[in-house]
PDB file of C-alpha atoms in Angstrom:
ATOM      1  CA  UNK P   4     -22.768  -0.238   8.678  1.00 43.00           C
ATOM      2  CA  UNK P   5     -24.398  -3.992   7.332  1.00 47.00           C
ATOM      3  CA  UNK P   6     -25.793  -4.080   3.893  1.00 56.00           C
ATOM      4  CA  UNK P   7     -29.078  -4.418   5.424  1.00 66.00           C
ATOM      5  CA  UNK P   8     -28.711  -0.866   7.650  1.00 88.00           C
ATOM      6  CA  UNK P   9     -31.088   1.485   7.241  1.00 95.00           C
ATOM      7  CA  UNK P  10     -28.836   4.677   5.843  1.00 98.00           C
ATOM      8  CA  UNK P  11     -29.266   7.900   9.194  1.00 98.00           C
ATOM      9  CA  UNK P  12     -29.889  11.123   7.701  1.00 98.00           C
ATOM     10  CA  UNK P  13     -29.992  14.388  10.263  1.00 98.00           C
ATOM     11  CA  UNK P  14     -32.108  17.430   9.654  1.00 98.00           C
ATOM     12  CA  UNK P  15     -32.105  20.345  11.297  1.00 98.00           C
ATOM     13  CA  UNK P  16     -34.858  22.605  11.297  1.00 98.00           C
ATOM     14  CA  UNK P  17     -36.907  19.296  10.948  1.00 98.00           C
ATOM     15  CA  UNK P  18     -39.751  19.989  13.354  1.00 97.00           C
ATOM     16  CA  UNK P  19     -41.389  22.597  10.644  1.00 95.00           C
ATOM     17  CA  UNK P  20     -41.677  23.636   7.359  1.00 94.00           C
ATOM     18  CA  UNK P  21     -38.909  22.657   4.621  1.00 96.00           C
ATOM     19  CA  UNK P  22     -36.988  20.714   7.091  1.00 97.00           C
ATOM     20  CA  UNK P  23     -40.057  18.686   8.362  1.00 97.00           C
ATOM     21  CA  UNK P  24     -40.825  17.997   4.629  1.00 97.00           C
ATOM     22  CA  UNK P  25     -37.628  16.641   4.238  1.00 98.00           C
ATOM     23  CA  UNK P  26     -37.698  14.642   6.923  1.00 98.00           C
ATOM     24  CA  UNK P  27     -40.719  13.073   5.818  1.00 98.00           C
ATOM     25  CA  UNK P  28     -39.922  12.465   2.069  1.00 98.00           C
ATOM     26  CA  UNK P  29     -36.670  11.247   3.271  1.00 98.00           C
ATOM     27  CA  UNK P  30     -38.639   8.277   5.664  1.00 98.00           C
ATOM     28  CA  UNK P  31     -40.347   7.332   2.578  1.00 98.00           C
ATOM     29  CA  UNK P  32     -36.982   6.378   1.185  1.00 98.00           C
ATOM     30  CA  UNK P  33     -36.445   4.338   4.044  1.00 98.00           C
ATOM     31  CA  UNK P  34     -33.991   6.646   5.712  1.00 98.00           C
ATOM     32  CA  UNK P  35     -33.769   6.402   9.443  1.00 98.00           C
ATOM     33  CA  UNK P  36     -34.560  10.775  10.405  1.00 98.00           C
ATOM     34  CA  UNK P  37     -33.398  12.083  13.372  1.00 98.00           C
ATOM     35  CA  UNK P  38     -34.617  15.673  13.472  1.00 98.00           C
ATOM     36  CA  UNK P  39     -32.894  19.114  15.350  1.00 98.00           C
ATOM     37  CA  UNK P  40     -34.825  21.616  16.261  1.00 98.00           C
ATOM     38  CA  UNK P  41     -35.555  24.253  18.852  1.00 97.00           C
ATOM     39  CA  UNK P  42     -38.971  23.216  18.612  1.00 96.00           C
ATOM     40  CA  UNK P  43     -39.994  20.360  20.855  1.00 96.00           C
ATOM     41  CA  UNK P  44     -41.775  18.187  18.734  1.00 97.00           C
ATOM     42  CA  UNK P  45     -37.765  17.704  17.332  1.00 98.00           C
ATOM     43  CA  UNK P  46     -36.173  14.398  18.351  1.00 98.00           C
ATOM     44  CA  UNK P  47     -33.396  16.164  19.568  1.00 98.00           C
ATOM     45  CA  UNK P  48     -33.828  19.710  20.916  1.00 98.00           C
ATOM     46  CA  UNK P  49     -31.180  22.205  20.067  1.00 98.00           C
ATOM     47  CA  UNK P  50     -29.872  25.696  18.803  1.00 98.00           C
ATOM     48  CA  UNK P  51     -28.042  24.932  15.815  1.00 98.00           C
ATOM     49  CA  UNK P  52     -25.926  28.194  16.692  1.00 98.00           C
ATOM     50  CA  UNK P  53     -24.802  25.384  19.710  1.00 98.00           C
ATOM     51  CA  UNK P  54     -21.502  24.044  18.634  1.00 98.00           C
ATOM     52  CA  UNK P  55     -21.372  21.822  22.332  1.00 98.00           C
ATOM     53  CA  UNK P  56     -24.725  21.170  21.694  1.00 98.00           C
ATOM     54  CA  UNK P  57     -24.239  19.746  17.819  1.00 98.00           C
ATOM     55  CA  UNK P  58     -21.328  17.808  19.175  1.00 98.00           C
ATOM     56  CA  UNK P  59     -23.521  16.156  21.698  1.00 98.00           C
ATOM     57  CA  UNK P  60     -26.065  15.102  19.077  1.00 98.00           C
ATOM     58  CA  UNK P  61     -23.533  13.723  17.183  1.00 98.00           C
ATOM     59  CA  UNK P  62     -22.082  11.312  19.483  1.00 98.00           C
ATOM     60  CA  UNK P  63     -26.192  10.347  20.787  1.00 98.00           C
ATOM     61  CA  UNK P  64     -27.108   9.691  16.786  1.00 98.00           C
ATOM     62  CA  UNK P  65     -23.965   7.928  16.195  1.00 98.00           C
ATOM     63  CA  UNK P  66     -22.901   7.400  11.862  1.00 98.00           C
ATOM     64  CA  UNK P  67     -24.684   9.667   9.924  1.00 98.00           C
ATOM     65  CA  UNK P  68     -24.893   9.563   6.150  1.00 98.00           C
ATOM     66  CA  UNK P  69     -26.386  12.391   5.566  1.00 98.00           C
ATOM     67  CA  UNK P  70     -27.089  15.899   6.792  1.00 99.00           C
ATOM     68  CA  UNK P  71     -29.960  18.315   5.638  1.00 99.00           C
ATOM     69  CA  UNK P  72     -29.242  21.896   6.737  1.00 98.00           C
ATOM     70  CA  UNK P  73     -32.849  23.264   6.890  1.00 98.00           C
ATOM     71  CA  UNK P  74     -32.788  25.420  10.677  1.00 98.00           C
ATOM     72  CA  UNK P  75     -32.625  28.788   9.614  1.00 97.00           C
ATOM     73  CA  UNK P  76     -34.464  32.700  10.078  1.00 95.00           C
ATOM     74  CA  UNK P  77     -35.914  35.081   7.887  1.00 93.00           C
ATOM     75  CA  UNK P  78     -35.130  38.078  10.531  1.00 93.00           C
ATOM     76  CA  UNK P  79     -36.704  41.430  10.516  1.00 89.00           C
ATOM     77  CA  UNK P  80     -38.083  42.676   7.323  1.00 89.00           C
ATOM     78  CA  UNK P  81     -36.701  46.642   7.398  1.00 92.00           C
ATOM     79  CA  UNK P  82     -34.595  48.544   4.920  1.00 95.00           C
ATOM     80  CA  UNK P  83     -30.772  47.729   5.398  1.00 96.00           C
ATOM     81  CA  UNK P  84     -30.236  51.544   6.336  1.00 97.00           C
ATOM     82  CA  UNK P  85     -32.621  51.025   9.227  1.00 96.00           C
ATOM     83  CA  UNK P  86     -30.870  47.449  10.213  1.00 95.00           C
ATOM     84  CA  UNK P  87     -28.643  46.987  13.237  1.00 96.00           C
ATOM     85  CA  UNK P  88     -25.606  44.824  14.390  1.00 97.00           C
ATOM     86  CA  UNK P  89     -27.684  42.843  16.045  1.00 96.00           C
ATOM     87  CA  UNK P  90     -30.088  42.065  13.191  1.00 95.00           C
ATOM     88  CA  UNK P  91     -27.462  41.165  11.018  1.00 98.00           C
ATOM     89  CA  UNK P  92     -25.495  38.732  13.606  1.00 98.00           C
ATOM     90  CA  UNK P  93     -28.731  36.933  14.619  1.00 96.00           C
ATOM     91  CA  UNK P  94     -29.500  35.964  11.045  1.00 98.00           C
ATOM     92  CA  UNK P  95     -25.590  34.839  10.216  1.00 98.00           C
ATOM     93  CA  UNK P  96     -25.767  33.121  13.560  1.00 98.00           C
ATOM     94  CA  UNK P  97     -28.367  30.782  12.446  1.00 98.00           C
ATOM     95  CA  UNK P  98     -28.716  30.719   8.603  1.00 98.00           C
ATOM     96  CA  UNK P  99     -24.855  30.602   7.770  1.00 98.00           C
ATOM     97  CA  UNK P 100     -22.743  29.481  11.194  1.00 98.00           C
ATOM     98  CA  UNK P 101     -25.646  26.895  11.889  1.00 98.00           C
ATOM     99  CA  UNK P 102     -24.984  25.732   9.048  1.00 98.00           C
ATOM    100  CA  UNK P 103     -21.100  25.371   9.377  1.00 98.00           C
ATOM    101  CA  UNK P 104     -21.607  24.176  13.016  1.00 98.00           C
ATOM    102  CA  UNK P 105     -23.549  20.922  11.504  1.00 98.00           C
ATOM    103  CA  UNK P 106     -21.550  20.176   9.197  1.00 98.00           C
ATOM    104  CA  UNK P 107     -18.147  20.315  11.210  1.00 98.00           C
ATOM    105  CA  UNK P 108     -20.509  18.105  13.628  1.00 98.00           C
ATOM    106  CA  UNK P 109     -21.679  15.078  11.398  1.00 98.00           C
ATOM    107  CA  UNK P 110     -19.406  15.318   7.921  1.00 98.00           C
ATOM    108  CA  UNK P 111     -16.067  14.126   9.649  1.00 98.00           C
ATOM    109  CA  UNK P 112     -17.663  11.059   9.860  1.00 98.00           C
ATOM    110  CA  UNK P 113     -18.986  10.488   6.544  1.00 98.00           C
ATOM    111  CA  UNK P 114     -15.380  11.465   5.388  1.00 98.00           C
ATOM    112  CA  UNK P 115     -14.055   8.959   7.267  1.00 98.00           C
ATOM    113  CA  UNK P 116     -16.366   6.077   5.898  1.00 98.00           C
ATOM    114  CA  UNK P 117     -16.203   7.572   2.521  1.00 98.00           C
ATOM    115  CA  UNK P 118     -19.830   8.189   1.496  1.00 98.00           C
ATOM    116  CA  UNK P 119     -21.976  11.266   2.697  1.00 98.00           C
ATOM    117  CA  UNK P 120     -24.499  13.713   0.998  1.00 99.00           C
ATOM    118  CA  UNK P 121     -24.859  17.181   2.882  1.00 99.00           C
ATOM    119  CA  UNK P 122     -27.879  19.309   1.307  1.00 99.00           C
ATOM    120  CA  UNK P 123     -28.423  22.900   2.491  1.00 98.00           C
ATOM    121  CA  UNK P 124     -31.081  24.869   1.735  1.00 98.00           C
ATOM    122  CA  UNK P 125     -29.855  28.515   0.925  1.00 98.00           C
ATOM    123  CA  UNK P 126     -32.723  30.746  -1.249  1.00 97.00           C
ATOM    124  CA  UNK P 127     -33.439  32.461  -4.524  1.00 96.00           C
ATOM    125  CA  UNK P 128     -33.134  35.173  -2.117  1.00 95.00           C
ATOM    126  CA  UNK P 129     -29.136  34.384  -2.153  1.00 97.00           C
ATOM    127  CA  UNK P 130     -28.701  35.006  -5.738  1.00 97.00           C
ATOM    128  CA  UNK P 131     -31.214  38.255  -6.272  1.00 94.00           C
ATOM    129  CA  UNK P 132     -31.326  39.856  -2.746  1.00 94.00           C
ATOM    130  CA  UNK P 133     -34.728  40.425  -1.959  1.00 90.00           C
ATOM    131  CA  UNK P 134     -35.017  44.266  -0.391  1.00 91.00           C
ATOM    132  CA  UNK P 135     -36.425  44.631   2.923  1.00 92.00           C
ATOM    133  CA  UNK P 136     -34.800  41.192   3.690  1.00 94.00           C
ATOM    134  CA  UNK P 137     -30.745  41.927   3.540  1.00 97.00           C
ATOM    135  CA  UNK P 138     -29.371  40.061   6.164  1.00 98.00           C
ATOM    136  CA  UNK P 139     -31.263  37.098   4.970  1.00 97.00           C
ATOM    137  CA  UNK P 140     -30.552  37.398   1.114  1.00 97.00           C
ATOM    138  CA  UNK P 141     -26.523  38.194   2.241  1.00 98.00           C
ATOM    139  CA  UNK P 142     -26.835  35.054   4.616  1.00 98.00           C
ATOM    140  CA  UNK P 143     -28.222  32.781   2.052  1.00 98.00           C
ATOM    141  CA  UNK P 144     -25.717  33.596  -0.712  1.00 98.00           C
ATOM    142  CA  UNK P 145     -22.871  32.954   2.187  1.00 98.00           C
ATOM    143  CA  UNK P 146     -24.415  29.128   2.373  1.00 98.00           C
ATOM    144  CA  UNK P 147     -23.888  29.158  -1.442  1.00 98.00           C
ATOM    145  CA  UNK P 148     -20.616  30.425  -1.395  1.00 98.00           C
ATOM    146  CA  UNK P 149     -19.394  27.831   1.431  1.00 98.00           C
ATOM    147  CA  UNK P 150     -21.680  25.132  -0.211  1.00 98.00           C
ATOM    148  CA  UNK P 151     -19.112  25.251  -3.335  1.00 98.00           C
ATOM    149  CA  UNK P 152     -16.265  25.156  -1.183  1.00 98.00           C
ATOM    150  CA  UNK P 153     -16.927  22.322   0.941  1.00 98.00           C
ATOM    151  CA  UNK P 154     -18.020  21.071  -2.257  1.00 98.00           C
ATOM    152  CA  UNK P 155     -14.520  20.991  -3.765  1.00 98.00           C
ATOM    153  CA  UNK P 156     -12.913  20.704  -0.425  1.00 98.00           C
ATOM    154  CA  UNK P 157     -14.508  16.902  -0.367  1.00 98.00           C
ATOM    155  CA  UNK P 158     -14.690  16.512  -4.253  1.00 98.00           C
ATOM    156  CA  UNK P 159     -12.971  13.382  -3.267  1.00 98.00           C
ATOM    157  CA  UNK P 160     -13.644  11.987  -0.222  1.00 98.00           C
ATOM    158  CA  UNK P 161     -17.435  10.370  -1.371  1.00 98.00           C
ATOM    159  CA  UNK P 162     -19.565  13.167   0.556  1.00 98.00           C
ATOM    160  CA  UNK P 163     -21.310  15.279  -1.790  1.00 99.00           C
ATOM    161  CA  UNK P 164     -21.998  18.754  -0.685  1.00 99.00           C
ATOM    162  CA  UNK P 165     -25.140  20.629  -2.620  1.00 99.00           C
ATOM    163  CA  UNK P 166     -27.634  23.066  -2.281  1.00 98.00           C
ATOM    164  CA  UNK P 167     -31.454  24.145  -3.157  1.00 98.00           C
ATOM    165  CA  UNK P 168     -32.453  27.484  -3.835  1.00 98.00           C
ATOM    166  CA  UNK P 169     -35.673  28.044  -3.589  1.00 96.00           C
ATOM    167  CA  UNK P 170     -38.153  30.893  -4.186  1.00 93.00           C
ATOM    168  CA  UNK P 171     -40.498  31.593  -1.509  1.00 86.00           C
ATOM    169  CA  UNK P 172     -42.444  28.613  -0.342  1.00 88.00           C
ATOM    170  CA  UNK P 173     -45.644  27.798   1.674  1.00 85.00           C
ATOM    171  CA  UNK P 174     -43.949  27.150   5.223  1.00 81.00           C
ATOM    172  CA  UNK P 175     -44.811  29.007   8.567  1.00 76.00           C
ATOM    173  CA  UNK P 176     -41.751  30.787   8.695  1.00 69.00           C
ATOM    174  CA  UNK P 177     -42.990  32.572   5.661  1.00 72.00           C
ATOM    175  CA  UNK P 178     -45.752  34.062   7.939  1.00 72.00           C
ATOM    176  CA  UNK P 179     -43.941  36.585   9.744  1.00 67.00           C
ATOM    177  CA  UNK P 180     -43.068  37.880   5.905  1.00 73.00           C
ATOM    178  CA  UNK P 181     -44.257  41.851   5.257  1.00 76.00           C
ATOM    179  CA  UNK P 182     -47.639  41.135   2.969  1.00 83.00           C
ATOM    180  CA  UNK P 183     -46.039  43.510   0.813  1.00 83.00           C
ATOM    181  CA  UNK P 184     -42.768  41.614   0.689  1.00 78.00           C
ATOM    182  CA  UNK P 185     -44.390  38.347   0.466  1.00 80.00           C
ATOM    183  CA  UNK P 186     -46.568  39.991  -2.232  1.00 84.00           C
ATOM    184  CA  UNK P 187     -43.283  41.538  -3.680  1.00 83.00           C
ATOM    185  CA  UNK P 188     -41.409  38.392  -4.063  1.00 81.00           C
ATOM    186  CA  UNK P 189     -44.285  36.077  -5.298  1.00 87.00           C
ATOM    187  CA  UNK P 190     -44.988  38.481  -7.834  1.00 88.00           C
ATOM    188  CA  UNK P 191     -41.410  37.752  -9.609  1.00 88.00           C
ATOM    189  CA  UNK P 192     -42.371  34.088  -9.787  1.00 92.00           C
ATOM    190  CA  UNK P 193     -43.236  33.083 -13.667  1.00 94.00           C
ATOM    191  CA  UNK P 194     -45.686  30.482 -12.427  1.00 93.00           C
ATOM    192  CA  UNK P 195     -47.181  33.350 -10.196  1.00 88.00           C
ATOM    193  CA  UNK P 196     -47.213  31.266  -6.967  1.00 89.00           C
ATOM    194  CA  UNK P 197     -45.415  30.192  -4.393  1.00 87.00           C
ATOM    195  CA  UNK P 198     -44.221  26.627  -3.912  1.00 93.00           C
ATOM    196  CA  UNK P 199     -45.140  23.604  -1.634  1.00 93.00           C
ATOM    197  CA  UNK P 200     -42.808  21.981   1.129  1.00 95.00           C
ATOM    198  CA  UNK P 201     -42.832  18.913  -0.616  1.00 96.00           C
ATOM    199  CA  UNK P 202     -41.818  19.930  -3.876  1.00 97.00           C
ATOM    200  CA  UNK P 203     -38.572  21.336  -2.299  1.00 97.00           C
ATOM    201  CA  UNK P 204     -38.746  17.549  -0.401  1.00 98.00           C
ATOM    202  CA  UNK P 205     -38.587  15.852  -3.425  1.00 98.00           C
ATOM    203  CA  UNK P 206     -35.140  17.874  -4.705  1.00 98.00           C
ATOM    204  CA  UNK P 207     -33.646  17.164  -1.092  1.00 98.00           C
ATOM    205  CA  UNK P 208     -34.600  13.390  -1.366  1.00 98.00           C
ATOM    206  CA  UNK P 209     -32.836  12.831  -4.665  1.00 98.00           C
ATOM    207  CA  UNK P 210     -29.727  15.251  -3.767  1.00 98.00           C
ATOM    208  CA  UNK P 211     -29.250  12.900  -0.336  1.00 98.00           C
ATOM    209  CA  UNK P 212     -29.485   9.778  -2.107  1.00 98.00           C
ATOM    210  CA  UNK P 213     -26.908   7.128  -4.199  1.00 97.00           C
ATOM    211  CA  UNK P 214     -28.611   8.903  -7.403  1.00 98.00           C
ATOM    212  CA  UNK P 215     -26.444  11.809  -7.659  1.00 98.00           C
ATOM    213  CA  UNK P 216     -22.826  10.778  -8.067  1.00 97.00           C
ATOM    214  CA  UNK P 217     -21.115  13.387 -10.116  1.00 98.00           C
ATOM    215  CA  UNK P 218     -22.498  17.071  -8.789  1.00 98.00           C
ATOM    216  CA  UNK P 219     -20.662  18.691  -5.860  1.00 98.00           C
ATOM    217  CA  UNK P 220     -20.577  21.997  -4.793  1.00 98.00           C
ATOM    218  CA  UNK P 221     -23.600  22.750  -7.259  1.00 98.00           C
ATOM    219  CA  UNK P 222     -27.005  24.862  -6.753  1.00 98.00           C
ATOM    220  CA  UNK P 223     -30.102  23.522  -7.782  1.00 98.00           C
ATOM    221  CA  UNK P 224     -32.944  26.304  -8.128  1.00 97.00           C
ATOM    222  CA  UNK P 225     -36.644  25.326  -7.150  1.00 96.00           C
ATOM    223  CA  UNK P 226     -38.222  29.133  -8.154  1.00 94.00           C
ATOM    224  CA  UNK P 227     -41.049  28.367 -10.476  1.00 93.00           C
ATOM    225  CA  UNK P 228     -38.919  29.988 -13.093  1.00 93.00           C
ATOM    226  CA  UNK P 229     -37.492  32.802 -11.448  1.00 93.00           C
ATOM    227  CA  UNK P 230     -33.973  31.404 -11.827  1.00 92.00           C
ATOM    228  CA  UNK P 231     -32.242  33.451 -13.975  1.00 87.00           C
ATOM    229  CA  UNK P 232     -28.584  32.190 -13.220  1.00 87.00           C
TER     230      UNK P 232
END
């Protein structure tokens, strides 16, 4: 890649919410986005779940510096008694193979020309389990746990591997939240609301870029205080 190359960052989920932030915060940088979505205002239309699929976006977008894992589900909002299989698979699928899928996509090329930054967003969720919402609080703390591993995995190869946890934010996959649960899970916030896109933006920007040299495998809360670990 010249000097004078624009850096290519990939983010899935990018058509909405978090990921479409990011996307957008990470243009203002003067990163060259190419979004993955199911949605088809994406630039590239895909399941994320799709390994043949990720694979074939990889060799259309070409070298890719770095990868913002944003595509992911909330699922069913039920008590974990009253879950099934199928609710549980469905929400791994996406939130935690998705995320794997990417990554074995687009980081074996950033290893190669030693510099990368892979963010993924995981949740508070991930850290306190949020009831009515198991699959997707047990998913979430599986991106942790494999964000820390991949972390040390590459600890020396120039790709940085982090993640954001944040506590619920103002994004439309939020509206298919239980009021009561949404209510629930606002109500633990400190700063008693719930957070905007681009705050969460700004953390991915400055976890993607040159800035951050010496964290790996860390998680960085965004939870208007609720953070307690």
């Amino acid at each position: 890649m010249g000097a004078s190359a624009p850096k290519v960052a990939v983010v899935t989920g990018g058509a909405s919410g978090l990921g479409a932030a990011s996307a957008a915060r990470l243009r203002e940088d003067g990163l060259r986005v190419v979004t993955l979505d199911l949605d088809d205002r994406a630039d590239i239309r895909l399941d994320v779940t799709d390994d043949t699929a990720l694979a074939e976006a990889a060799a259309r977008v070409g070298p890719v510096d770095v990868l913002v894992n944003s595509a992911g589900v909330i699922g069913g909002n039920a008590p974990l008694l009253e879950s099934t299989a199928a609710d549980w698979r469905r929400v791994l699928d996406v939130n935690v193979l998705g995320v794997v899928g990417a990554m074995r996509a687009f980081v074996p090329g950033m290893v190669e020309r030693g510099w990368g930054r892979v963010v993924n967003l995981a949740s508070i969720a991930g850290k306190d389990g949020n009831p009515g919402l198991a699959p997707y609080s047990a998913s979430k703390a599986a991106v942790i746990a494999l964000t820390k591993s991949a972390g040390k995995e590459l600890a020396l190869t120039g790709v940085l591997v982090n993640a954001i946890a944040p506590a619920v934010i103002a994004t439309p996959m939020n509206d298919a939240t239980a009021p009561e649960v949404l209510a629930h899970i606002t109500g633990l916030i400190p700063m008693k609301r719930v957070g905007r896109p681009e705050e969460v933006a700004e953390l991915v920007a400055w976890l993607a870029s040159e800035r951050v040299s010496f964290s790996t495998g860390a998680v960085y809360d965004i939870s208007g205080g609720r953070a307690t670990y």
